[in-house]
PDB file of C-alpha atoms and ligand atoms in Angstrom:
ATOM      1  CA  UNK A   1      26.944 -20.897  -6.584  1.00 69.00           C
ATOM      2  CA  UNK A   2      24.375 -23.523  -7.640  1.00 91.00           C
ATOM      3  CA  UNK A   3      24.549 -27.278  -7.380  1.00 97.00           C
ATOM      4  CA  UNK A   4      26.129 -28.688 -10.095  1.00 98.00           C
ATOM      5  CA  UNK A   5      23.936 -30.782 -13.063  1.00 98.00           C
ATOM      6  CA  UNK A   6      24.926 -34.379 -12.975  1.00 98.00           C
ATOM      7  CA  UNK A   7      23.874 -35.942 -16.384  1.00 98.00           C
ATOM      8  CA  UNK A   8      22.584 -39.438 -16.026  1.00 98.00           C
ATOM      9  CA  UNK A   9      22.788 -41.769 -18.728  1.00 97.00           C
ATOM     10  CA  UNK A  10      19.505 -44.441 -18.954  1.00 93.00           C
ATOM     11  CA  UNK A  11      19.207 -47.584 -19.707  1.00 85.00           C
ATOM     12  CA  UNK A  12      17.059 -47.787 -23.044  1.00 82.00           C
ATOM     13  CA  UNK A  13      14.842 -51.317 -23.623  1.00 79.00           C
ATOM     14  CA  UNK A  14      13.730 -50.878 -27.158  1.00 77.00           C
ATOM     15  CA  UNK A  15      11.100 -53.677 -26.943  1.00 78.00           C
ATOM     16  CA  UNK A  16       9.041 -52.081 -24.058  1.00 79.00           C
ATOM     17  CA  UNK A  17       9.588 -48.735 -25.124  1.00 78.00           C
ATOM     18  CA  UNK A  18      10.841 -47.549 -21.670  1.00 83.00           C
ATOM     19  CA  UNK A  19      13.593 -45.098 -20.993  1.00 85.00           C
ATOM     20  CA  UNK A  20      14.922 -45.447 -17.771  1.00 84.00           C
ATOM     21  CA  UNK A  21      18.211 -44.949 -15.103  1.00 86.00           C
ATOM     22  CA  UNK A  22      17.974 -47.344 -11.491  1.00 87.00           C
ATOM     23  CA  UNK A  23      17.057 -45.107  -8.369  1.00 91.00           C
ATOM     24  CA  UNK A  24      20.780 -45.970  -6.896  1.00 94.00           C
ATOM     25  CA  UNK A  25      22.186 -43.183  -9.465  1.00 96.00           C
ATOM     26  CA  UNK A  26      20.157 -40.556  -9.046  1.00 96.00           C
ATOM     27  CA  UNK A  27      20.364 -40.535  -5.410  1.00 95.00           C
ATOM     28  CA  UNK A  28      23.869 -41.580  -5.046  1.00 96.00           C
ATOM     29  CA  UNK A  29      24.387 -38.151  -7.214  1.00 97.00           C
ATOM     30  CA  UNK A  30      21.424 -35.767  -5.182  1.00 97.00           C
ATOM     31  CA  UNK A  31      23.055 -37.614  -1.407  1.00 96.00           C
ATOM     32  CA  UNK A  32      26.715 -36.186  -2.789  1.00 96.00           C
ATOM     33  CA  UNK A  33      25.130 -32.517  -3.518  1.00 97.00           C
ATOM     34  CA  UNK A  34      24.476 -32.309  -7.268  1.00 98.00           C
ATOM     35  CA  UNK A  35      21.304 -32.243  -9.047  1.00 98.00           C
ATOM     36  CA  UNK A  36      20.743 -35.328 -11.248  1.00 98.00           C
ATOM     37  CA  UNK A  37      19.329 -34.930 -14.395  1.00 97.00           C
ATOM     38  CA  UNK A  38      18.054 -37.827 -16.537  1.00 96.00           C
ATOM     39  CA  UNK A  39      19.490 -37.871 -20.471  1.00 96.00           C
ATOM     40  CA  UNK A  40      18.130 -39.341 -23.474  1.00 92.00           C
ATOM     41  CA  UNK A  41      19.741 -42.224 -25.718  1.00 92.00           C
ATOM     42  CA  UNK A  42      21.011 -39.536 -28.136  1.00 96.00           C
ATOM     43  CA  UNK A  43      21.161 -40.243 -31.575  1.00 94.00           C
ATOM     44  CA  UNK A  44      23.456 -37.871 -33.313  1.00 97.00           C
ATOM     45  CA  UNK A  45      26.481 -35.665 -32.696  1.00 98.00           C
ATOM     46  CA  UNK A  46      24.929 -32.472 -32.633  1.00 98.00           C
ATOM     47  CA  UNK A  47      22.312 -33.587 -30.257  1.00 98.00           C
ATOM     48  CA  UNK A  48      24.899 -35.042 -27.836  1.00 98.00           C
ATOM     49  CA  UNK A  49      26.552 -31.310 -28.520  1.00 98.00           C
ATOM     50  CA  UNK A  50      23.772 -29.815 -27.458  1.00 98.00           C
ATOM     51  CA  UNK A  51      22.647 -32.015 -24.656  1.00 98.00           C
ATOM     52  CA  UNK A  52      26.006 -31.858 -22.783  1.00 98.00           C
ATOM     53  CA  UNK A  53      25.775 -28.055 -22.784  1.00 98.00           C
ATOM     54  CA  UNK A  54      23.128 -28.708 -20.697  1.00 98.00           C
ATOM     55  CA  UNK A  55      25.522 -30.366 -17.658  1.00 98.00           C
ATOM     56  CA  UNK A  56      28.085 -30.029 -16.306  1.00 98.00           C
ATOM     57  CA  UNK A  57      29.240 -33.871 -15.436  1.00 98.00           C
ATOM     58  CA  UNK A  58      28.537 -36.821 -17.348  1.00 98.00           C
ATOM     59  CA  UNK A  59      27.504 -40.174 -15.242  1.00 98.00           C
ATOM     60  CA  UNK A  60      27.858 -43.553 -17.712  1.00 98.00           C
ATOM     61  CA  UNK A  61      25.806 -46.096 -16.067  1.00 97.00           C
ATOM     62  CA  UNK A  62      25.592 -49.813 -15.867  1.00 96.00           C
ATOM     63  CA  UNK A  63      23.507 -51.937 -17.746  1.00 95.00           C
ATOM     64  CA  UNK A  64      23.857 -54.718 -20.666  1.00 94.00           C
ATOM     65  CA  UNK A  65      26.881 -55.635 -23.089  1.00 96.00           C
ATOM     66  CA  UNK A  66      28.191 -53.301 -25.621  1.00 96.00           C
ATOM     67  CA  UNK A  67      27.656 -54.558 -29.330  1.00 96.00           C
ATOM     68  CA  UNK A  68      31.002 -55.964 -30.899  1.00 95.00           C
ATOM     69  CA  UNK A  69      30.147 -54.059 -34.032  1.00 95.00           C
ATOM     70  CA  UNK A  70      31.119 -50.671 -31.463  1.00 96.00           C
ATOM     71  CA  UNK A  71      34.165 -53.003 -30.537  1.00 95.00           C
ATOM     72  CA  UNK A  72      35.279 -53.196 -34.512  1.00 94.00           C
ATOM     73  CA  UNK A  73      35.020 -57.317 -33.523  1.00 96.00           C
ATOM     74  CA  UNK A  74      32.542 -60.653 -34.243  1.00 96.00           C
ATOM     75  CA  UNK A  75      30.812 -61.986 -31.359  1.00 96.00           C
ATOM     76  CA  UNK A  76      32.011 -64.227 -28.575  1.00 95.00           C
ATOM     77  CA  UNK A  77      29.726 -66.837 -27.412  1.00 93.00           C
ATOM     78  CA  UNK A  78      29.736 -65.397 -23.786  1.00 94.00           C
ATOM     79  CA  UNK A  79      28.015 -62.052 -25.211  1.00 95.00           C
ATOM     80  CA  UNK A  80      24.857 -60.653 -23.589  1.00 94.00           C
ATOM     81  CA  UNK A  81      21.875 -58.589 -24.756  1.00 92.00           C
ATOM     82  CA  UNK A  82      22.911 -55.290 -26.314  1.00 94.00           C
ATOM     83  CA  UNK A  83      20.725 -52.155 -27.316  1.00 93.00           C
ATOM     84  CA  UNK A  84      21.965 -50.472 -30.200  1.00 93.00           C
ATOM     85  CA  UNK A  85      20.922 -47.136 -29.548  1.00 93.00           C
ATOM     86  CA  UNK A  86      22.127 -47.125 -25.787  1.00 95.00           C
ATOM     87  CA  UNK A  87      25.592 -48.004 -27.015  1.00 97.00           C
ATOM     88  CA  UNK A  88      25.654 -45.476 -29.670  1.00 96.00           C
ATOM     89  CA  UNK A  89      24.104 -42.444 -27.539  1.00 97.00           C
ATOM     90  CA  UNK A  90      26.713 -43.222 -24.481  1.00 98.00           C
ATOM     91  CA  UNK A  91      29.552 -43.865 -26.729  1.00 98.00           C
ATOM     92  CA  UNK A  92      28.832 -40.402 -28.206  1.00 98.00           C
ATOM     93  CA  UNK A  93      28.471 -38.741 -25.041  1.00 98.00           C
ATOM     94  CA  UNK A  94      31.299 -40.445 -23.554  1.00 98.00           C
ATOM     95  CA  UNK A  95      33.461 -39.031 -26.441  1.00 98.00           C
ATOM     96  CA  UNK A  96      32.291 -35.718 -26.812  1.00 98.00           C
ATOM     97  CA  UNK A  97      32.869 -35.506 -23.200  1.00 98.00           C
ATOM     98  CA  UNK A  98      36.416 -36.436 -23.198  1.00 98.00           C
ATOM     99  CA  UNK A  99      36.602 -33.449 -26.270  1.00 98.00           C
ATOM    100  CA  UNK A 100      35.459 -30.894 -24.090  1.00 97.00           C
ATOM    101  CA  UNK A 101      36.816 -32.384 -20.479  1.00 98.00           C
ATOM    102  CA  UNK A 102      33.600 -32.447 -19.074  1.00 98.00           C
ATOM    103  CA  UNK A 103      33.817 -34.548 -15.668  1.00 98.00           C
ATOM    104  CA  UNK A 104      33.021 -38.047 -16.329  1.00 98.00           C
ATOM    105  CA  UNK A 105      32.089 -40.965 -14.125  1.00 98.00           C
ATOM    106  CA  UNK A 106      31.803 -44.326 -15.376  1.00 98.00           C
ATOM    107  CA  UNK A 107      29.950 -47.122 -13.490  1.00 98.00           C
ATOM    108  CA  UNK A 108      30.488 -51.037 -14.634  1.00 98.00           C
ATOM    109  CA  UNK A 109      29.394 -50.469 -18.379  1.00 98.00           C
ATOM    110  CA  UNK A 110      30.430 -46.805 -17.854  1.00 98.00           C
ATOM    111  CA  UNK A 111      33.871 -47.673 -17.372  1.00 98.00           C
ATOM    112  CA  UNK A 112      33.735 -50.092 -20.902  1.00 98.00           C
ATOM    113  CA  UNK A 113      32.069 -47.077 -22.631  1.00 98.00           C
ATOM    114  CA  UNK A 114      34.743 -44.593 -21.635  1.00 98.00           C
ATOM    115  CA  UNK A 115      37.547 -47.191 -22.617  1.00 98.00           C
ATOM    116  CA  UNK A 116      35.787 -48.086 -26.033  1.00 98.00           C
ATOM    117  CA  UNK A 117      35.098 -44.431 -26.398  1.00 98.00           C
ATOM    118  CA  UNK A 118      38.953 -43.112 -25.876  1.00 98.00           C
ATOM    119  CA  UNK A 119      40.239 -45.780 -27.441  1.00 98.00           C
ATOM    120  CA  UNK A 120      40.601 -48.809 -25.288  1.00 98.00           C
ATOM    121  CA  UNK A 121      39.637 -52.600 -25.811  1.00 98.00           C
ATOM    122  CA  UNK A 122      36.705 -54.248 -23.782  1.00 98.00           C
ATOM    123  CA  UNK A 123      36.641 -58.615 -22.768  1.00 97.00           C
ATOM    124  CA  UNK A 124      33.608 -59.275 -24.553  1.00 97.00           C
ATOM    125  CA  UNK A 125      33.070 -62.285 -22.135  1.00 97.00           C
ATOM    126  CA  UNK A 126      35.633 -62.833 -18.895  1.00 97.00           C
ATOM    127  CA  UNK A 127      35.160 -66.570 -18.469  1.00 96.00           C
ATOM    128  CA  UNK A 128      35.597 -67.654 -21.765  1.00 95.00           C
ATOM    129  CA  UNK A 129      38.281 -65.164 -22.804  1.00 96.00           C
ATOM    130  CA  UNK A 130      40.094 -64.764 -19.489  1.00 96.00           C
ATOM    131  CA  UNK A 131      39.523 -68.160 -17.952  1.00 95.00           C
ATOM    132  CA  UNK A 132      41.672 -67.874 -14.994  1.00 96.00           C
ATOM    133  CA  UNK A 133      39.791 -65.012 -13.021  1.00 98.00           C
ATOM    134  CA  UNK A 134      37.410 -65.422 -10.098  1.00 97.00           C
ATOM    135  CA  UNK A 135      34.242 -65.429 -10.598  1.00 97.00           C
ATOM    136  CA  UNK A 136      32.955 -61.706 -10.901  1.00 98.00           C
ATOM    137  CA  UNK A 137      29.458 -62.251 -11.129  1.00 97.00           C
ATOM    138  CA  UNK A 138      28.375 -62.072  -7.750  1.00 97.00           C
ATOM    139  CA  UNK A 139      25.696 -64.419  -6.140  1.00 97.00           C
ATOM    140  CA  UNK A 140      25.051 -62.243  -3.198  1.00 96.00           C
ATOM    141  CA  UNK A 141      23.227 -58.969  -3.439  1.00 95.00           C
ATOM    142  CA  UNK A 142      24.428 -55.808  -5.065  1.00 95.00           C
ATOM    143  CA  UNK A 143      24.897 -54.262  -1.710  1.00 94.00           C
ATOM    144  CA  UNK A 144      28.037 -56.667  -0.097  1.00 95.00           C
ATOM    145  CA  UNK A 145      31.326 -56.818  -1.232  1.00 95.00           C
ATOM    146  CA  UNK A 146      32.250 -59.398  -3.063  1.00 97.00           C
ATOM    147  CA  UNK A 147      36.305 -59.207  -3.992  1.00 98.00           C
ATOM    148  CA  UNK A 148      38.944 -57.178  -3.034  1.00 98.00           C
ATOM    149  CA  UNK A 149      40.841 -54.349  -5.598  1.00 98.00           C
ATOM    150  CA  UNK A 150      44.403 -53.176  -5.262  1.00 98.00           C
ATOM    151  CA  UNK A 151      44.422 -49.397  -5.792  1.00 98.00           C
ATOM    152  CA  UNK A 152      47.304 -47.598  -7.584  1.00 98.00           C
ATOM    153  CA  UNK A 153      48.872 -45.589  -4.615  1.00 98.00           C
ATOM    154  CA  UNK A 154      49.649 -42.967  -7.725  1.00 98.00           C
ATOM    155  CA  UNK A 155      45.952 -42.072  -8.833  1.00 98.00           C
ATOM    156  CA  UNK A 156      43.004 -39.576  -8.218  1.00 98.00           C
ATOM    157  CA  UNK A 157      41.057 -42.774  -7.318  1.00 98.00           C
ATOM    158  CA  UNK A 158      43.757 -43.176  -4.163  1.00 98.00           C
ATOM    159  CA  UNK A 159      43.372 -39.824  -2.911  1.00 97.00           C
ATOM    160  CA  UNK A 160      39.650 -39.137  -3.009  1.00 97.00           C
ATOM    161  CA  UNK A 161      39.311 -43.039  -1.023  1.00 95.00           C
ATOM    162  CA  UNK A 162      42.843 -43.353   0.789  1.00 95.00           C
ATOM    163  CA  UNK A 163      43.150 -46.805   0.997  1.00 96.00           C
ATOM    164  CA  UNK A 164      45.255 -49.330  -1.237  1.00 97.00           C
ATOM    165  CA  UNK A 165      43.061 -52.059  -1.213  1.00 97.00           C
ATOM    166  CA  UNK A 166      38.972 -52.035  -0.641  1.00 96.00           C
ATOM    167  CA  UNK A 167      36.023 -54.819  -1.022  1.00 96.00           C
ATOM    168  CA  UNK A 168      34.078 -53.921  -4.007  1.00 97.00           C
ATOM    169  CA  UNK A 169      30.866 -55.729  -5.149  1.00 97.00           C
ATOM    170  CA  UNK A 170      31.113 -57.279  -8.955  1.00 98.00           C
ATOM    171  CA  UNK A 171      28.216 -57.692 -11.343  1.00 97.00           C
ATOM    172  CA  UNK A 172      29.709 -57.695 -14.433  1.00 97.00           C
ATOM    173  CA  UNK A 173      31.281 -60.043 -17.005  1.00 97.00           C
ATOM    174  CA  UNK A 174      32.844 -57.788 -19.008  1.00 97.00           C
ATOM    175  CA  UNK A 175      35.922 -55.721 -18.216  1.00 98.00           C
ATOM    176  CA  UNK A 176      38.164 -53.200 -19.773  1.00 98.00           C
ATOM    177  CA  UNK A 177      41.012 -55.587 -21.786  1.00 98.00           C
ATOM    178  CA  UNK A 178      43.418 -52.654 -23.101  1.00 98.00           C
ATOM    179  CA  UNK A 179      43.724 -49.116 -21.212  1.00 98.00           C
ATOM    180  CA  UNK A 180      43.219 -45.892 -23.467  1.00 98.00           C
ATOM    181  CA  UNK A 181      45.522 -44.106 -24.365  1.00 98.00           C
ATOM    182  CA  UNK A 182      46.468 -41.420 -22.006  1.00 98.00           C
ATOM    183  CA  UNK A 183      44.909 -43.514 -19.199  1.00 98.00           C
ATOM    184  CA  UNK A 184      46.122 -45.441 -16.597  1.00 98.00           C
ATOM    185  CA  UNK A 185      44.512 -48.494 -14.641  1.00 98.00           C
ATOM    186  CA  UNK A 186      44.088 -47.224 -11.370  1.00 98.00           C
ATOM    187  CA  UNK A 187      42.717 -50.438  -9.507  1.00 98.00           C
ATOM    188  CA  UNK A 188      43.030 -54.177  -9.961  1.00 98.00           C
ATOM    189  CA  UNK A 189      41.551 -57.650  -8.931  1.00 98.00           C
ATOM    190  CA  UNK A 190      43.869 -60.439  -7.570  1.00 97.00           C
ATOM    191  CA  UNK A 191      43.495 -62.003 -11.127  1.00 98.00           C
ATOM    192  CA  UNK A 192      45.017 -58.893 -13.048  1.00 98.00           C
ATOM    193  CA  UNK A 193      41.243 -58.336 -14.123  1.00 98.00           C
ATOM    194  CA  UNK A 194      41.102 -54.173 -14.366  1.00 98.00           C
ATOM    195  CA  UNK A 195      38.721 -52.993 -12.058  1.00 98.00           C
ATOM    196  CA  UNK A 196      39.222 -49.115 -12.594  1.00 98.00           C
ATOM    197  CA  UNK A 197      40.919 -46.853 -14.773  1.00 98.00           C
ATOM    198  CA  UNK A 198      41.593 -42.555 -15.295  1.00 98.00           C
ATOM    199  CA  UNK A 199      42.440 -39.877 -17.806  1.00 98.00           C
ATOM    200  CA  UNK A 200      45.706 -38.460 -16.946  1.00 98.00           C
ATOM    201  CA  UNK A 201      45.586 -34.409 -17.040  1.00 96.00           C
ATOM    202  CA  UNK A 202      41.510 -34.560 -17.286  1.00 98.00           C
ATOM    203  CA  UNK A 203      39.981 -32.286 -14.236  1.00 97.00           C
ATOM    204  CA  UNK A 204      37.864 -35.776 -14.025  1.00 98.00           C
ATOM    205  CA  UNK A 205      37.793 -38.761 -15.877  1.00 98.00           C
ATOM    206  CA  UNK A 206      37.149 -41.871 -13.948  1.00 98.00           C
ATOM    207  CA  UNK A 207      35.823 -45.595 -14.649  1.00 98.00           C
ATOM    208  CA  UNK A 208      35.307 -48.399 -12.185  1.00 98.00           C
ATOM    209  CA  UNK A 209      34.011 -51.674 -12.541  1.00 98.00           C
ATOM    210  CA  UNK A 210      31.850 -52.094  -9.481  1.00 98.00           C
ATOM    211  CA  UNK A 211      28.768 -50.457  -8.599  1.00 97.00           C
ATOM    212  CA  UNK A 212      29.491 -48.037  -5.841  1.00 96.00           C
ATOM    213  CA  UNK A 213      26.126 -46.306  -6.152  1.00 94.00           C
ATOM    214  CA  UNK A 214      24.346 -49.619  -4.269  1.00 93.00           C
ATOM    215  CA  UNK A 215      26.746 -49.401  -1.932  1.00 91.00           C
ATOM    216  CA  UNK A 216      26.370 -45.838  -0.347  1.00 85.00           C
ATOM    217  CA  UNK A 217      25.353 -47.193   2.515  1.00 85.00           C
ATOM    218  CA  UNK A 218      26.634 -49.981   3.458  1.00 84.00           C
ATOM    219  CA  UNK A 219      30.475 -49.336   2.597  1.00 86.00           C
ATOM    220  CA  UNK A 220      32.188 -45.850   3.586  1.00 86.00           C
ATOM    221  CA  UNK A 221      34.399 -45.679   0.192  1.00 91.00           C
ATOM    222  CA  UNK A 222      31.582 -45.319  -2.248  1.00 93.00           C
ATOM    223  CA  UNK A 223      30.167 -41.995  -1.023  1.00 94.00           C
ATOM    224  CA  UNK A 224      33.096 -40.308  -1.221  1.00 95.00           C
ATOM    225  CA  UNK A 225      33.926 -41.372  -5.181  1.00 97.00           C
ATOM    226  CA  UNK A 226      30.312 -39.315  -6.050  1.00 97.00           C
ATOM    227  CA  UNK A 227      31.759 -36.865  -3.332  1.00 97.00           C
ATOM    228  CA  UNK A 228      34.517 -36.340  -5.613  1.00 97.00           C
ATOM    229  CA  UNK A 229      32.910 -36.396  -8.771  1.00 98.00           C
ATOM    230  CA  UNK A 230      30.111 -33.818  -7.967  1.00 98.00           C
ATOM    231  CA  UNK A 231      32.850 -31.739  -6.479  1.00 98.00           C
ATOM    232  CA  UNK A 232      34.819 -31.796  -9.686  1.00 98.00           C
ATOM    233  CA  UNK A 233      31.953 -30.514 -11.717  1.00 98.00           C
ATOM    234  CA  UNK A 234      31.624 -27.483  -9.932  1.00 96.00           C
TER     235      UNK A 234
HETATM  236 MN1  LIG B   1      34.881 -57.495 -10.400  1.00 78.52          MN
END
């Protein structure tokens, strides 16, 4: 049997024309024995149809804030750049995935367009709307750990890492506010920030917060979360 085709969603910069996913991704994906194959920002249903035939996993991948007209909310101060067309292709994807329970991995934006797209609720902007939490922008590199998660001893996300609490790195300042129906949070940050979450009954439908594919290797626990994933999409 083939290696399985790992769709990899791109970051899409509308001003410099460019089209593109970070190198982490696509060999975080090839390292854990799938092929990964680049996807466009897809502008319609029936081309995200047709694209996802083309797979068979879906990877949502980091990158700038979600618009709050996809959130169905005005603006915060805190909010970031968005791209349009990024967060319309992805959120399709993300929900045509869930339709046909493709295997899905969401990645620090991932995670916010699988919530959005199954019907969750996104922090626009942690400081401002969650002042209490630690600081989850991290000022060292992408590779270290940066805060510790508390992992739900009753998820997938437990038994493909075994542990109940792992460093993670953070480079976000958004986070998933309300779970989806029909998901659960499956890790947490000492400040009740959620740092993860799954479909229940999906053969694979998981977000995290962090960015596991900078961390292949320097920290054991990230490999085998693409180990998992690529497995699932066989
Ligand atoms: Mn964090």
């Amino acid at each position: 049997m083939g290696r399985p085709v790992i769709g990899i969603t791109a970051a899409h910069c509308t001003e410099e024309l460019k089209t593109f996913p970070r190198a982490f991704y696509i060999d975080s994906i090839r390292k854990a024995g799938g092929i990964p194959i680049v996807l466009p920002p897809v502008q319609s249903r029936d081309e995200g149809i047709e694209v996802l035939d083309l797979v068979d996993g879906l990877l949502l991948t980091g990158g700038g804030d979600i618009s709050p007209t996809y959130l169905n909310e005005d603006p915060l101060r805190g909010i970031g750049a968005c791209i349009p067309e990024r967060d319309l292709g992805e959120l399709l994807l993300s929900e045509l995935a869930l339709r046909k329970d493709l295997p899905i991995l969401g990645i620090c934006r991932g995670i916010q367009v699988l919530a959005i797209s199954a019907g969750g609720k996104i922090y626009q902007d942690i400081p401002s709307q969650h002042p209490e939490a630690i600081q989850h922008n991290q000022t060292a590199p992408r590779q270290y750990t940066w805060h510790k998660v508390d992992i739900d001893q009753k998820s997938l996300l437990f038994r493909l890492l075994g542990e109940k609490k792992i460093g993670v790195n953070s480079l976000h300042h958004q986070a998933v506010r309300e779970v989806p129906p029909g998901f659960q949070s499956n890790a947490m940050a000492m400040d009740g920030i959620i740092e993860g979450i799954e479909k229940l009954n999906a053969k694979f439908c998981l977000g995290v917060q962090w960015h596991p594919e900078s961390m292949t290797e320097t920290e054991q626990h990230s490999g085998a979360l693409f180990h998992g994933f690529v497995e699932a999409c066989r």
